[in-house]
């Protein structure tokens, strides 16, 4: 499906082109009086109002989550709605941490995401380099194998993978969470497409200088491909951090649970009305790190995610 | 749309150093052979073991009468499939899957197109709005599910408060099977429409400006231009989104699990497969059969996509 992409794979050029021209040269030319009543109404109805509504629909629930995470049970279990919390009260975070081992979940998520993403990115770079720059028979067949893997949803594999991983002692271990997801079709595919666009001349120069494949890979190909590698890395980080179905199945003890699975545990123990503040504190802890990463580096993430539906 | 993901043969020929024609198994070829294996084999082996092998194993497990955790199983052929399709659950599960998929795909694509039009307006702030609208797509489904469960809470949720404001009683979203499906669909669309919006926006921005201007000069108004020019020219984007959102809707799990753990009214194929194996029943063989059915559906969609991609739609 990914070959259908209507979006450029290169975040630098692709998303740059998405930017709406803020006050481009053709904009003021049409309007002789920019602040006339008709123009203002038109700008509001045709431009700002839909934009603001769309933004609010997204932002308000998240804002509500953050505000509620600071509220005492008394401020939530009430019939008249209080929008702002009485103060920056961290009790809910404290309760969330003590009811379930939240620090442990956070650390587990961090380890799974870091190790999983690092290995996946390296494997993707190595495989893509081999597919593009190393002579080998049946390279096209191998590429098709990777393309088909891209289309196999991980959800239909959970039962066989559970039996396999549990059988080799991976239940309730961090490596058991990480291992089945390490093979990367998405990263390989994306980097292969990028490597194919690199000019042959830079590699020929390195080859003439006597650089072997290893040096050509790390000293020529990787440095000029950093935006694409960042795209793969960030998409991988996001999907590892959010991954839910597999860690949910392969762990049933708190010591090895990741944050999303731990939140499920918290949900079971705080299922009444007074627990909402605590649950919102938990939701903040799982949502905010990715939101910050997204805010800082969104052009890479958007470019990577809009290329294909599969993000594994 | 400066570059397609499939690079042209010309680019390939240019990028790959021309193979040196020496003996078929010259030193360099042999060295490259092993270099290739060393670089690619770990990844390929992982894909083989954890992506391809499970497909085969699933088909095998689906022929077994087998309780998860039990050491013995009996081969029952296609009995699990027969049991599923003749059970009273089947119409329920297939119907829920159909409703969930059609409504979430239709909803996120329609709203996504509308949001894309808003984002395409020539006003300030579109860059920020685009990021904001896309953000839910990258957030944890578990976190998002909890936030919305709180909003939908009949006692203390914002929605119940708003409903009281207009003199209405909040419905019991969780307990009513139909309403819980409505609730999960709303949240799923909220989480995914940003993806459709950004893809549609890229499509809108690649529309030829001269055609629009010509139509404008001919007296076509905004709606007419949109229906007669934008919509047909966007058909490749629409088709791409139709396929990708359909595939991801069929795999939706996180929100369903966190918002309706019992699958009361929200048991789609993927969720039913999960519940049967890892819920109360531990029916591994039966669950595998449902997974195979789901995989078959996804396979059909993918094949349809590959067959119709170049033919049925305008594709520049």
XYZ file of C-alpha atoms in Angstrom:
628
model
C 0.000 0.000 0.000
C 2.880 2.239 0.690
C 3.765 2.636 -2.936
C 0.623 4.677 -3.312
C 1.946 7.420 -1.142
C 0.772 10.831 -2.131
C 3.299 12.372 0.226
C 6.958 12.841 -0.436
C 9.173 10.619 1.682
C 11.674 13.349 2.306
C 10.520 15.396 5.273
C 12.676 18.323 4.296
C 10.993 18.819 0.959
C 7.698 17.028 1.550
C 6.391 18.706 4.638
C 7.889 22.009 3.719
C 5.633 21.951 0.699
C 2.641 21.286 2.948
C 3.016 24.562 4.735
C 0.296 26.955 3.828
C 1.733 30.132 2.432
C 1.171 32.504 5.315
C 0.378 35.681 3.515
C 1.867 34.715 0.185
C 2.274 37.361 -2.473
C -1.016 36.499 -4.192
C -3.025 37.010 -1.017
C -3.200 40.788 -0.559
C -3.506 41.489 -4.283
C -7.145 40.359 -4.363
C -8.156 42.566 -1.483
C -8.146 46.281 -2.017
C -9.237 47.035 1.558
C -7.830 44.361 3.796
C -9.818 45.406 6.860
C -13.164 46.071 5.234
C -16.115 44.432 6.946
C -16.764 42.062 4.042
C -13.202 40.865 4.006
C -13.123 40.317 7.743
C -16.324 38.292 7.684
C -15.050 36.279 4.765
C -11.714 35.604 6.453
C -13.440 34.511 9.639
C -16.026 32.259 8.034
C -13.807 30.865 5.310
C -10.555 30.644 7.211
C -10.313 31.143 10.915
C -13.522 29.705 12.318
C -13.177 26.188 10.842
C -9.492 26.237 11.736
C -10.149 27.221 15.344
C -12.981 24.696 15.723
C -10.796 21.875 14.390
C -7.940 22.844 16.687
C -10.166 23.145 19.751
C -11.784 19.760 19.157
C -8.322 18.238 19.403
C -6.789 20.424 22.090
C -9.661 20.645 24.602
C -9.821 16.944 25.567
C -6.058 16.912 26.102
C -6.204 20.129 28.095
C -9.007 18.614 30.143
C -6.801 15.609 30.875
C -3.984 17.831 32.181
C -6.313 20.039 34.258
C -8.119 17.048 35.754
C -4.860 15.402 36.743
C -4.358 18.212 39.282
C -7.850 17.974 40.757
C -8.792 16.514 44.113
C -11.533 13.841 44.180
C -13.869 16.467 45.636
C -13.382 18.657 42.577
C -14.253 15.794 40.224
C -17.065 14.064 42.108
C -19.385 17.036 41.916
C -22.342 18.038 39.823
C -21.176 21.557 39.041
C -18.239 21.537 36.720
C -15.063 23.259 37.849
C -12.845 23.969 34.910
C -9.631 24.965 36.637
C -8.132 22.942 39.477
C -7.749 24.686 42.829
C -3.997 24.470 42.577
C -1.123 22.537 41.085
C -1.790 19.602 43.334
C 0.395 16.579 42.614
C -1.493 14.186 44.903
C -2.921 12.231 41.961
C 0.539 11.624 40.554
C 1.673 10.528 43.997
C -1.293 8.171 44.370
C -0.796 6.767 40.862
C 2.853 6.056 41.683
C 2.047 4.325 44.966
C -1.042 2.356 43.891
C 0.870 0.692 41.079
C 4.637 0.731 40.464
C 4.469 3.575 37.983
C 8.152 4.419 38.106
C 8.841 0.804 37.154
C 6.379 0.998 34.228
C 7.967 4.211 33.066
C 11.444 2.714 33.229
C 10.282 -0.436 31.424
C 8.698 1.646 28.667
C 11.874 3.669 28.392
C 14.046 0.549 28.124
C 11.738 -1.190 25.638
C 11.482 1.934 23.486
C 15.194 2.759 23.552
C 16.510 -0.753 22.972
C 13.782 -1.698 20.512
C 14.116 1.474 18.444
C 17.925 1.462 18.404
C 18.107 -2.130 17.201
C 15.347 -1.619 14.653
C 16.959 1.476 13.170
C 20.347 -0.232 12.904
C 18.805 -3.334 11.320
C 16.897 -1.139 8.883
C 20.050 0.757 7.879
C 22.059 -2.441 7.380
C 19.352 -4.219 5.398
C 18.575 -1.212 3.226
C 22.269 -0.681 2.476
C 22.649 -4.339 1.536
C 19.586 -4.195 -0.712
C 20.789 -1.125 -2.573
C 24.587 -1.228 -2.635
C 25.705 -4.850 -2.247
C 25.618 -7.324 -5.131
C 23.485 -10.338 -4.380
C 21.248 -12.673 -6.371
C 17.469 -12.531 -5.784
C 17.537 -9.054 -4.294
C 14.148 -8.304 -5.835
C 12.654 -11.434 -4.313
C 13.978 -10.377 -0.907
C 12.509 -6.929 -1.386
C 9.101 -8.422 -2.186
C 9.361 -10.536 0.972
C 9.892 -7.319 2.936
C 7.040 -5.532 1.138
C 4.621 -8.344 1.926
C 5.757 -8.347 5.577
C 4.840 -4.674 5.636
C 1.265 -5.648 4.907
C 0.952 -8.376 7.533
C -0.776 -6.857 10.557
C 0.987 -7.727 13.822
C -2.390 -8.291 15.464
C -3.044 -11.543 13.628
C 0.322 -12.888 14.819
C -0.137 -12.398 18.559
C -1.283 -15.898 19.436
C 1.511 -17.775 17.592
C 4.094 -15.287 18.837
C 2.778 -15.645 22.375
C 3.156 -19.405 22.197
C 6.636 -19.071 20.703
C 7.934 -16.470 23.174
C 6.283 -18.035 26.224
C 7.749 -21.374 25.117
C 11.302 -20.048 25.230
C 10.820 -18.377 28.607
C 10.102 -14.848 27.432
C 6.904 -14.310 29.376
C 7.205 -11.424 31.852
C 10.627 -10.417 30.560
C 11.653 -7.235 28.802
C 13.386 -9.157 26.021
C 10.168 -11.065 25.484
C 8.431 -7.730 24.891
C 11.144 -6.432 22.574
C 12.189 -9.450 20.513
C 9.172 -10.187 18.244
C 9.003 -6.593 17.042
C 12.662 -6.225 16.142
C 12.447 -7.245 12.504
C 11.649 -4.087 10.613
C 9.977 -4.065 7.238
C 8.838 -0.435 7.485
C 12.277 1.043 8.238
C 13.981 -1.116 5.652
C 11.485 -0.142 2.995
C 11.677 3.565 3.723
C 15.474 3.691 3.862
C 15.857 1.558 0.750
C 13.727 4.018 -1.178
C 15.892 6.847 0.100
C 19.250 5.139 -0.528
C 18.208 4.530 -4.121
C 18.056 8.262 -4.708
C 21.628 8.904 -3.560
C 23.938 9.913 -6.416
C 26.290 7.088 -7.419
C 29.198 9.504 -7.685
C 29.707 9.950 -3.953
C 29.954 6.216 -3.448
C 32.249 5.726 -6.410
C 34.586 8.329 -4.984
C 34.682 6.482 -1.670
C 35.226 3.192 -3.463
C 38.148 4.575 -5.416
C 39.605 5.798 -2.123
C 39.567 2.164 -1.052
C 36.700 2.383 1.406
C 35.017 -0.969 1.999
C 31.268 -1.454 2.454
C 31.421 -0.823 6.193
C 33.160 2.533 5.814
C 31.035 3.523 2.816
C 27.922 2.785 4.884
C 28.841 4.731 8.019
C 30.972 7.503 6.526
C 29.123 8.250 3.292
C 25.599 6.837 3.180
C 24.497 7.393 6.784
C 25.715 11.004 7.140
C 23.876 12.136 4.006
C 20.708 10.234 4.962
C 20.167 11.611 8.441
C 16.697 13.128 7.772
C 15.363 9.812 6.494
C 16.980 7.933 9.367
C 15.453 10.414 11.817
C 12.061 9.784 10.245
C 12.415 6.026 10.693
C 13.761 6.447 14.237
C 10.980 8.773 15.378
C 8.165 6.711 13.890
C 9.688 3.654 15.540
C 9.998 5.404 18.914
C 6.354 6.487 18.769
C 5.070 3.035 17.891
C 7.266 1.254 20.456
C 6.180 3.614 23.224
C 2.479 3.245 22.380
C 2.585 -0.492 21.662
C -0.137 -2.139 23.675
C -1.507 -5.459 22.468
C 1.781 -7.383 22.608
C 3.074 -6.177 26.017
C -0.455 -6.692 27.365
C -0.389 -10.334 26.394
C 3.187 -11.226 27.211
C 3.237 -9.627 30.682
C 0.962 -10.242 33.630
C 3.265 -9.152 36.446
C 3.791 -5.463 37.281
C 7.594 -5.768 37.317
C 7.780 -6.057 33.536
C 4.720 -4.111 32.423
C 5.108 -1.076 30.168
C 3.186 2.161 30.774
C 0.112 1.426 28.609
C -0.276 -1.995 30.233
C 0.325 -0.509 33.673
C -2.416 2.033 33.003
C -4.808 -0.854 32.457
C -3.827 -2.122 35.897
C -4.414 1.324 37.370
C -7.794 1.467 35.643
C -8.812 -1.772 37.344
C -7.872 -0.489 40.795
C -9.253 3.051 40.380
C -12.502 2.275 38.623
C -14.779 4.601 40.615
C -15.546 8.289 40.112
C -12.963 9.501 42.599
C -10.231 7.676 40.665
C -10.539 9.802 37.518
C -7.960 12.327 38.691
C -5.465 9.527 39.295
C -6.237 7.961 35.918
C -5.758 11.334 34.202
C -2.370 11.656 35.915
C -1.504 8.249 34.470
C -2.739 9.304 31.030
C -0.577 12.435 31.221
C 2.489 10.298 31.909
C 1.889 8.124 28.833
C 0.732 10.903 26.482
C 2.916 13.914 27.314
C 6.369 12.426 26.460
C 5.217 11.574 22.937
C 3.396 14.880 22.609
C 6.644 16.709 23.431
C 8.651 14.630 20.968
C 5.973 15.258 18.363
C 5.906 19.002 19.016
C 9.668 19.243 18.604
C 10.165 16.949 15.614
C 6.735 16.685 14.005
C 7.822 17.210 10.420
C 9.764 13.937 10.443
C 6.974 12.043 12.192
C 4.242 13.321 9.887
C 6.338 12.545 6.818
C 7.065 9.034 8.042
C 3.548 8.180 9.138
C 1.724 9.469 6.088
C 3.702 7.243 3.744
C 2.029 3.980 4.571
C -0.488 2.743 7.016
C 1.929 0.272 8.585
C 4.215 1.655 11.236
C 5.738 -1.447 12.758
C 4.559 15.346 -4.619
C 8.093 15.712 -5.747
C 9.079 12.119 -5.408
C 7.157 8.861 -5.424
C 8.171 6.074 -3.117
C 8.726 3.760 -6.010
C 11.768 5.111 -7.683
C 12.068 4.863 -11.401
C 14.330 2.284 -13.036
C 16.484 5.140 -14.285
C 17.203 6.290 -10.744
C 18.067 2.726 -9.790
C 20.536 2.334 -12.580
C 22.098 5.621 -11.709
C 22.429 4.967 -8.011
C 23.822 1.451 -8.032
C 27.451 1.225 -9.094
C 27.624 -0.638 -12.376
C 28.414 -4.284 -11.656
C 31.820 -5.219 -12.911
C 31.559 -8.106 -15.312
C 34.144 -10.588 -14.267
C 33.710 -14.276 -13.486
C 30.381 -15.234 -11.988
C 31.989 -16.103 -8.688
C 34.944 -13.781 -8.695
C 36.457 -12.722 -5.395
C 34.456 -9.548 -5.208
C 31.144 -11.222 -5.957
C 31.797 -13.826 -3.299
C 32.790 -11.157 -0.819
C 29.638 -9.193 -1.606
C 27.579 -12.334 -1.179
C 28.750 -12.731 2.400
C 28.631 -9.002 3.121
C 24.994 -9.018 2.047
C 24.157 -11.940 4.291
C 25.962 -10.395 7.260
C 24.080 -7.116 6.843
C 20.621 -8.342 5.934
C 20.272 -11.764 7.518
C 19.489 -10.707 11.133
C 16.583 -8.556 10.005
C 15.340 -11.068 7.441
C 15.515 -13.893 9.993
C 13.504 -11.853 12.512
C 10.893 -11.082 9.866
C 10.728 -14.749 8.894
C 10.325 -15.978 12.472
C 7.968 -13.327 13.859
C 5.968 -12.285 10.788
C 5.819 -15.171 8.328
C 6.025 -18.167 10.656
C 3.036 -16.945 12.746
C 0.875 -16.862 9.598
C 1.570 -20.531 9.001
C 1.251 -21.419 12.687
C -2.060 -19.567 12.906
C -3.478 -21.674 10.111
C -2.250 -24.813 11.845
C -3.605 -23.772 15.258
C -6.947 -22.975 13.655
C -7.400 -26.675 12.901
C -6.934 -27.663 16.540
C -9.309 -28.054 19.430
C -6.907 -26.595 21.930
C -7.118 -24.762 25.223
C -4.381 -22.194 25.716
C -1.944 -23.508 28.294
C -2.954 -27.112 27.775
C -0.328 -29.544 26.513
C -2.736 -31.637 24.480
C -4.760 -30.723 21.425
C -6.873 -32.625 18.944
C -6.946 -31.977 15.233
C -10.494 -31.043 14.256
C -10.005 -29.823 10.694
C -12.276 -26.923 9.843
C -14.534 -27.364 12.881
C -13.388 -24.086 14.438
C -14.409 -22.174 11.323
C -17.750 -23.978 11.184
C -18.239 -23.323 14.891
C -17.522 -19.623 14.447
C -19.693 -19.052 11.412
C -22.627 -21.023 12.823
C -22.377 -19.571 16.323
C -24.760 -16.928 17.545
C -21.716 -14.635 17.981
C -20.794 -14.619 14.296
C -23.488 -12.225 12.993
C -22.825 -10.019 15.993
C -19.035 -9.943 15.501
C -19.150 -9.569 11.717
C -21.853 -6.914 11.982
C -19.893 -4.960 14.582
C -16.754 -5.193 12.452
C -18.665 -3.959 9.412
C -20.337 -1.054 11.225
C -17.132 -0.053 13.005
C -15.064 -0.165 9.800
C -17.581 1.588 7.532
C -18.401 4.361 9.998
C -14.813 5.021 11.140
C -13.492 4.996 7.560
C -16.326 7.167 6.258
C -16.212 9.461 9.271
C -12.473 10.053 9.414
C -12.241 10.512 5.637
C -15.168 12.945 5.390
C -14.129 14.957 8.431
C -10.500 14.673 7.347
C -11.336 16.238 3.978
C -13.271 19.060 5.651
C -10.396 19.733 8.039
C -7.964 19.607 5.118
C -10.024 22.316 3.376
C -9.842 24.428 6.531
C -6.092 23.844 6.751
C -5.725 24.822 3.103
C -7.185 28.282 3.736
C -4.845 31.182 3.174
C -4.800 32.404 6.741
C -2.239 32.483 9.512
C -1.959 29.630 11.957
C -2.493 26.735 9.568
C 0.912 25.239 10.386
C 0.107 25.063 14.076
C -3.422 23.794 13.410
C -2.081 21.082 11.125
C 0.259 19.817 13.859
C -2.493 19.984 16.478
C -4.963 18.073 14.334
C -2.407 15.383 13.531
C -1.223 14.961 17.139
C -3.888 12.499 18.394
C -2.813 10.075 15.683
C 0.579 9.577 17.376
C -0.696 9.403 20.958
C -1.130 6.242 22.977
C -4.530 4.660 22.353
C -4.631 3.656 26.013
C -4.082 7.231 27.209
C -6.571 8.652 24.709
C -9.128 5.989 25.627
C -8.906 6.875 29.325
C -9.250 10.604 28.644
C -12.404 10.023 26.618
C -13.842 7.510 29.087
C -13.679 10.305 31.644
C -15.364 12.722 29.233
C -18.131 10.167 28.566
C -18.543 9.287 32.269
C -22.305 9.495 32.970
C -21.763 10.840 36.490
C -18.825 13.237 36.368
C -17.868 13.574 32.699
C -17.882 16.837 30.778
C -20.406 15.410 28.357
C -22.911 14.580 31.093
C -22.483 18.136 32.370
C -23.120 19.571 28.892
C -26.160 17.319 28.478
C -27.533 18.433 31.851
C -27.089 21.998 30.649
C -29.667 21.345 27.923
C -31.883 19.393 30.270
C -30.852 15.895 29.197
C -29.760 12.898 31.196
C -26.447 11.357 30.132
C -26.915 7.881 28.680
C -25.033 4.944 30.186
C -22.421 4.748 27.428
C -20.609 1.725 28.803
C -23.542 -0.494 29.680
C -25.482 -0.162 26.445
C -23.929 -2.274 23.641
C -25.027 0.096 20.871
C -23.951 3.232 22.691
C -20.554 1.793 23.588
C -19.968 1.120 19.896
C -20.998 4.713 19.118
C -18.628 5.953 21.821
C -15.652 3.945 20.601
C -16.330 5.041 17.008
C -16.399 8.726 18.005
C -13.074 8.449 19.821
C -11.506 6.409 17.016
C -12.509 9.035 14.456
C -11.174 11.791 16.732
C -7.833 9.997 16.972
C -7.480 9.208 13.275
C -9.016 12.033 11.291
C -5.796 14.073 11.518
C -4.067 11.445 9.437
C -6.710 11.746 6.712
C -6.600 15.538 6.964
C -2.835 15.744 6.439
C -2.876 13.297 3.528
C -5.809 15.140 1.938
C -4.040 18.457 2.511
C -1.023 17.195 0.573
C -3.436 16.167 -2.186
C -5.170 19.540 -2.215
C -1.879 21.387 -2.399
C -0.759 19.392 -5.402
C -3.873 20.256 -7.424
C -3.025 22.233 -10.556
C -3.620 25.914 -9.837
C -4.176 26.914 -13.468
C -7.191 24.604 -13.791
C -8.721 26.166 -10.684
C -8.108 29.655 -12.012
C -9.568 28.808 -15.405
C -12.709 27.401 -13.768
C -12.893 30.451 -11.584
C -12.738 32.719 -14.647
C -15.466 30.626 -16.267
C -17.674 31.561 -13.354
C -17.580 28.348 -11.341
C -18.130 29.097 -7.655
C -16.211 27.529 -4.774
C -18.548 24.578 -4.271
C -18.731 23.881 -7.996
C -14.928 23.982 -8.307
C -14.634 21.671 -5.319
C -17.142 19.096 -6.609
C -16.151 19.185 -10.284
C -12.390 19.611 -10.032
C -10.987 18.939 -6.565
C -12.974 15.798 -5.768
C -12.218 13.959 -9.058
C -8.583 15.021 -9.013
C -8.280 13.862 -5.414
C -9.497 10.359 -6.282
C -6.033 8.764 -5.963
C -5.683 10.263 -2.486
C -9.186 9.111 -1.609
C -8.420 5.598 -2.787
C -5.139 5.501 -0.869
C -6.904 6.662 2.301
C -9.796 4.273 1.797
C -7.415 1.322 1.756
C -5.085 2.443 4.539
C -7.851 3.514 6.930
C -9.836 0.359 6.215
C -6.813 -1.769 7.053
C -6.111 0.114 10.270
C -9.775 0.125 11.347
C -9.868 -3.648 10.981
C -6.883 -3.813 13.341
C -8.190 -1.323 15.923
C -7.514 -2.751 19.352
C -6.206 -0.287 21.958
C -9.294 1.920 22.246
C -11.694 -1.025 22.269
C -9.687 -2.794 24.957
C -9.400 0.204 27.268
C -12.892 1.652 26.787
C -14.927 -1.566 26.638
C -12.821 -4.376 28.164
C -15.668 -6.881 27.966
C -16.291 -6.195 24.283
C -19.958 -5.600 25.055
C -21.237 -4.504 21.643
C -17.754 -3.571 20.436
C -16.343 -7.015 19.694
C -14.841 -6.725 16.244
C -12.993 -9.660 14.651
C -9.642 -8.661 16.127
C -11.146 -8.092 19.558
C -13.090 -11.346 19.471
C -9.891 -13.216 18.549
C -8.177 -11.603 21.539
C -11.049 -12.338 23.938
C -11.363 -15.950 22.862
C -7.668 -16.709 23.416
C -6.690 -14.342 26.210
C -10.040 -13.517 27.829
C -11.975 -15.979 29.921
C -12.130 -18.886 27.504
C -8.538 -19.661 26.452
C -9.857 -21.147 23.198
C -6.629 -20.965 21.219
C -7.754 -22.927 18.147
C -11.013 -20.993 17.848
C -9.189 -17.683 18.247
C -6.667 -18.665 15.577
C -9.546 -19.414 13.194
C -10.958 -15.894 13.733
C -7.485 -14.435 13.131
C -7.244 -16.343 9.858
C -10.643 -14.963 8.792
C -9.430 -11.450 9.622
C -6.201 -12.019 7.743
C -8.122 -13.275 4.715
C -10.213 -10.082 4.706
C -7.094 -7.911 4.946
C -5.476 -9.911 2.160
C -8.488 -9.392 -0.120
C -8.378 -5.629 0.509
C -4.662 -5.519 -0.261
C -5.085 -7.509 -3.475
C -7.978 -5.295 -4.553
C -5.788 -2.295 -3.926
C -2.990 -3.672 -6.066
C -5.401 -4.557 -8.882
C -7.339 -1.349 -9.066
C -4.684 1.140 -8.186
C -3.670 2.206 -11.678
C -6.952 1.597 -13.443
C -9.993 2.855 -11.613
C -8.757 6.177 -10.419
C -7.191 9.226 -11.832
C -3.527 8.961 -10.983
C -1.136 11.571 -12.163
